[in-house]
Amino acid sequence: MNSRRNFIKTAGLGMAALQLKPADLWSADNSNPLLFDFWLWVRPQNSDTTEQLKKRYQSYKEAGIRGLFFEDYSKRHFQLAKEYGLETHRWMWTMNRGEKELLEQHPEYYAVNRLGQSCADQPPYVGYYRFLCPSHPDVPKYLEEKARVQMEKEDVDGLHLDYIRYPDVVLPVNLWPDYDLDQSTELPAYDFCYSKYSKEAFLKETGIDINKVERPEQSPSWRSFRYRQINKVVNRICEVAKEYKKPVTAAVFPTPDLARRIVRQDWTNWNLSGVFPMIYHGFYKEPVHWIGTAVAEGVAGIHGKFPLYAGLYLPDFKNLEELRQGIMLAKDNGAAGVSLFGESDFDLATIELLQSLR
């Protein structure tokens, strides 16, 4: 369980890339030449002193990092980062919302599995897995308002969506032992969303009562419906972002096929400014070379609609040379940049590596 929690919650070194200024990135025009830049995922800490932040942000800028994804909003952190010419984007948990007030006031907002268990009181895997139901009529508006709150801030340059999906119907294979699970088949406890709102919307759209389908997890129309429910939420937020002239990006699962199959995530059909597939090869027991394969699949899937930036997980690499190999595999297969996430024994040397690759 600890490895799963760390996989999702780690606040270590993480870098990614965008090639346009915030004022331009939301546009569908991606005709500008791509640069191979880096960004950093961070969780701002109140204990950070101003001097620490200045030194840190200066080192990021000198290493060629373009900007930062902040998991929380902190005016001090955002403004100091901007003083050093870094872009500041708000990293927002989207479908996974465990606020106490929301749980207490609107338990009906939450996703339900095939057994009829709600994320509101029986979350899968870990206690913070409190996913919303995208088919509830009030949920898309609720999430739009949450996005607006962030985009209205002058020092927020863009929005970065995370957990924009259903709970994992299948975990990465490397995590199965942590939960004493064999997910070779789709288990009902992890198959979402079977809320009354999802069922009613599906019946209205297709004429199919999912309760009467013998093997609902094998129904192509039911699967496609759930993809599109998430798509509508993302694209609604992307449309709203145009009012603010700010980009929307998203952290997604490694390839279009894996994303659809294991978390019902159809990210090739989102109207993003850029996408960040988490190509964490170690979680899937794949060699480093798989990074290039995954990037190539993602680039082919989006057909130039928006740039793709490969997310790499630092603890999966044995040394800096292997990390360099992963970065070059991403670049050679069409990635516009690379994101790095997690802690490793060679974090301090990573800045030097990035400088050498600029």
PDB file of N, CA, C and O in Angstrom, residues 92-93 97 99 141-151 159:
ATOM      1  N   MET A  92      -4.151  20.399 -10.448  1.00  0.00           N
ATOM      2  CA  MET A  92      -5.437  20.215  -9.779  1.00  0.00           C
ATOM      3  C   MET A  92      -5.943  18.781  -9.849  1.00  0.00           C
ATOM      4  O   MET A  92      -6.111  18.228 -10.931  1.00  0.00           O
ATOM      5  N   TRP A  93      -6.173  18.173  -8.685  1.00  0.00           N
ATOM      6  CA  TRP A  93      -6.876  16.899  -8.654  1.00  0.00           C
ATOM      7  C   TRP A  93      -8.297  17.156  -9.137  1.00  0.00           C
ATOM      8  O   TRP A  93      -8.969  18.083  -8.670  1.00  0.00           O
ATOM      9  N   ARG A  97     -11.853  13.764  -5.522  1.00  0.00           N
ATOM     10  CA  ARG A  97     -12.103  14.887  -4.625  1.00  0.00           C
ATOM     11  C   ARG A  97     -12.594  14.359  -3.279  1.00  0.00           C
ATOM     12  O   ARG A  97     -13.720  13.879  -3.176  1.00  0.00           O
ATOM     13  N   GLU A  99     -12.730  16.174  -0.305  1.00  0.00           N
ATOM     14  CA  GLU A  99     -12.971  17.212   0.694  1.00  0.00           C
ATOM     15  C   GLU A  99     -14.063  16.774   1.682  1.00  0.00           C
ATOM     16  O   GLU A  99     -15.114  16.279   1.284  1.00  0.00           O
ATOM     17  N   LYS A 141     -20.426  20.830 -13.494  1.00  0.00           N
ATOM     18  CA  LYS A 141     -20.482  22.243 -13.111  1.00  0.00           C
ATOM     19  C   LYS A 141     -19.635  22.504 -11.880  1.00  0.00           C
ATOM     20  O   LYS A 141     -18.926  23.523 -11.800  1.00  0.00           O
ATOM     21  N   TYR A 142     -19.671  21.588 -10.929  1.00  0.00           N
ATOM     22  CA  TYR A 142     -18.856  21.715  -9.718  1.00  0.00           C
ATOM     23  C   TYR A 142     -17.368  21.783 -10.080  1.00  0.00           C
ATOM     24  O   TYR A 142     -16.629  22.637  -9.567  1.00  0.00           O
ATOM     25  N   LEU A 143     -16.937  20.910 -10.974  1.00  0.00           N
ATOM     26  CA  LEU A 143     -15.527  20.882 -11.365  1.00  0.00           C
ATOM     27  C   LEU A 143     -15.155  22.103 -12.204  1.00  0.00           C
ATOM     28  O   LEU A 143     -14.032  22.612 -12.111  1.00  0.00           O
ATOM     29  N   GLU A 144     -16.082  22.582 -13.013  1.00  0.00           N
ATOM     30  CA  GLU A 144     -15.836  23.818 -13.768  1.00  0.00           C
ATOM     31  C   GLU A 144     -15.570  24.975 -12.810  1.00  0.00           C
ATOM     32  O   GLU A 144     -14.636  25.767 -13.019  1.00  0.00           O
ATOM     33  N   GLU A 145     -16.366  25.063 -11.760  1.00  0.00           N
ATOM     34  CA  GLU A 145     -16.184  26.149 -10.802  1.00  0.00           C
ATOM     35  C   GLU A 145     -14.855  26.022 -10.072  1.00  0.00           C
ATOM     36  O   GLU A 145     -14.185  27.032  -9.802  1.00  0.00           O
ATOM     37  N   LYS A 146     -14.443  24.806  -9.747  1.00  0.00           N
ATOM     38  CA  LYS A 146     -13.146  24.602  -9.107  1.00  0.00           C
ATOM     39  C   LYS A 146     -12.015  25.049 -10.032  1.00  0.00           C
ATOM     40  O   LYS A 146     -11.023  25.629  -9.594  1.00  0.00           O
ATOM     41  N   ALA A 147     -12.160  24.773 -11.315  1.00  0.00           N
ATOM     42  CA  ALA A 147     -11.154  25.196 -12.288  1.00  0.00           C
ATOM     43  C   ALA A 147     -11.127  26.713 -12.421  1.00  0.00           C
ATOM     44  O   ALA A 147     -10.051  27.326 -12.499  1.00  0.00           O
ATOM     45  N   ARG A 148     -12.293  27.321 -12.425  1.00  0.00           N
ATOM     46  CA  ARG A 148     -12.363  28.787 -12.538  1.00  0.00           C
ATOM     47  C   ARG A 148     -11.661  29.473 -11.371  1.00  0.00           C
ATOM     48  O   ARG A 148     -10.981  30.494 -11.551  1.00  0.00           O
ATOM     49  N   VAL A 149     -11.839  28.945 -10.181  1.00  0.00           N
ATOM     50  CA  VAL A 149     -11.203  29.535  -8.998  1.00  0.00           C
ATOM     51  C   VAL A 149      -9.701  29.639  -9.198  1.00  0.00           C
ATOM     52  O   VAL A 149      -9.075  30.644  -8.843  1.00  0.00           O
ATOM     53  N   GLN A 150      -9.102  28.619  -9.801  1.00  0.00           N
ATOM     54  CA  GLN A 150      -7.655  28.627 -10.030  1.00  0.00           C
ATOM     55  C   GLN A 150      -7.265  29.558 -11.174  1.00  0.00           C
ATOM     56  O   GLN A 150      -6.310  30.324 -11.070  1.00  0.00           O
ATOM     57  N   MET A 151      -8.017  29.491 -12.264  1.00  0.00           N
ATOM     58  CA  MET A 151      -7.648  30.278 -13.447  1.00  0.00           C
ATOM     59  C   MET A 151      -7.875  31.771 -13.256  1.00  0.00           C
ATOM     60  O   MET A 151      -7.282  32.590 -13.957  1.00  0.00           O
ATOM     61  N   LEU A 159      -3.596  25.588 -16.085  1.00  0.00           N
ATOM     62  CA  LEU A 159      -4.183  24.545 -15.253  1.00  0.00           C
ATOM     63  C   LEU A 159      -3.680  23.182 -15.714  1.00  0.00           C
ATOM     64  O   LEU A 159      -3.688  22.881 -16.909  1.00  0.00           O
TER      65      LEU A 159
END
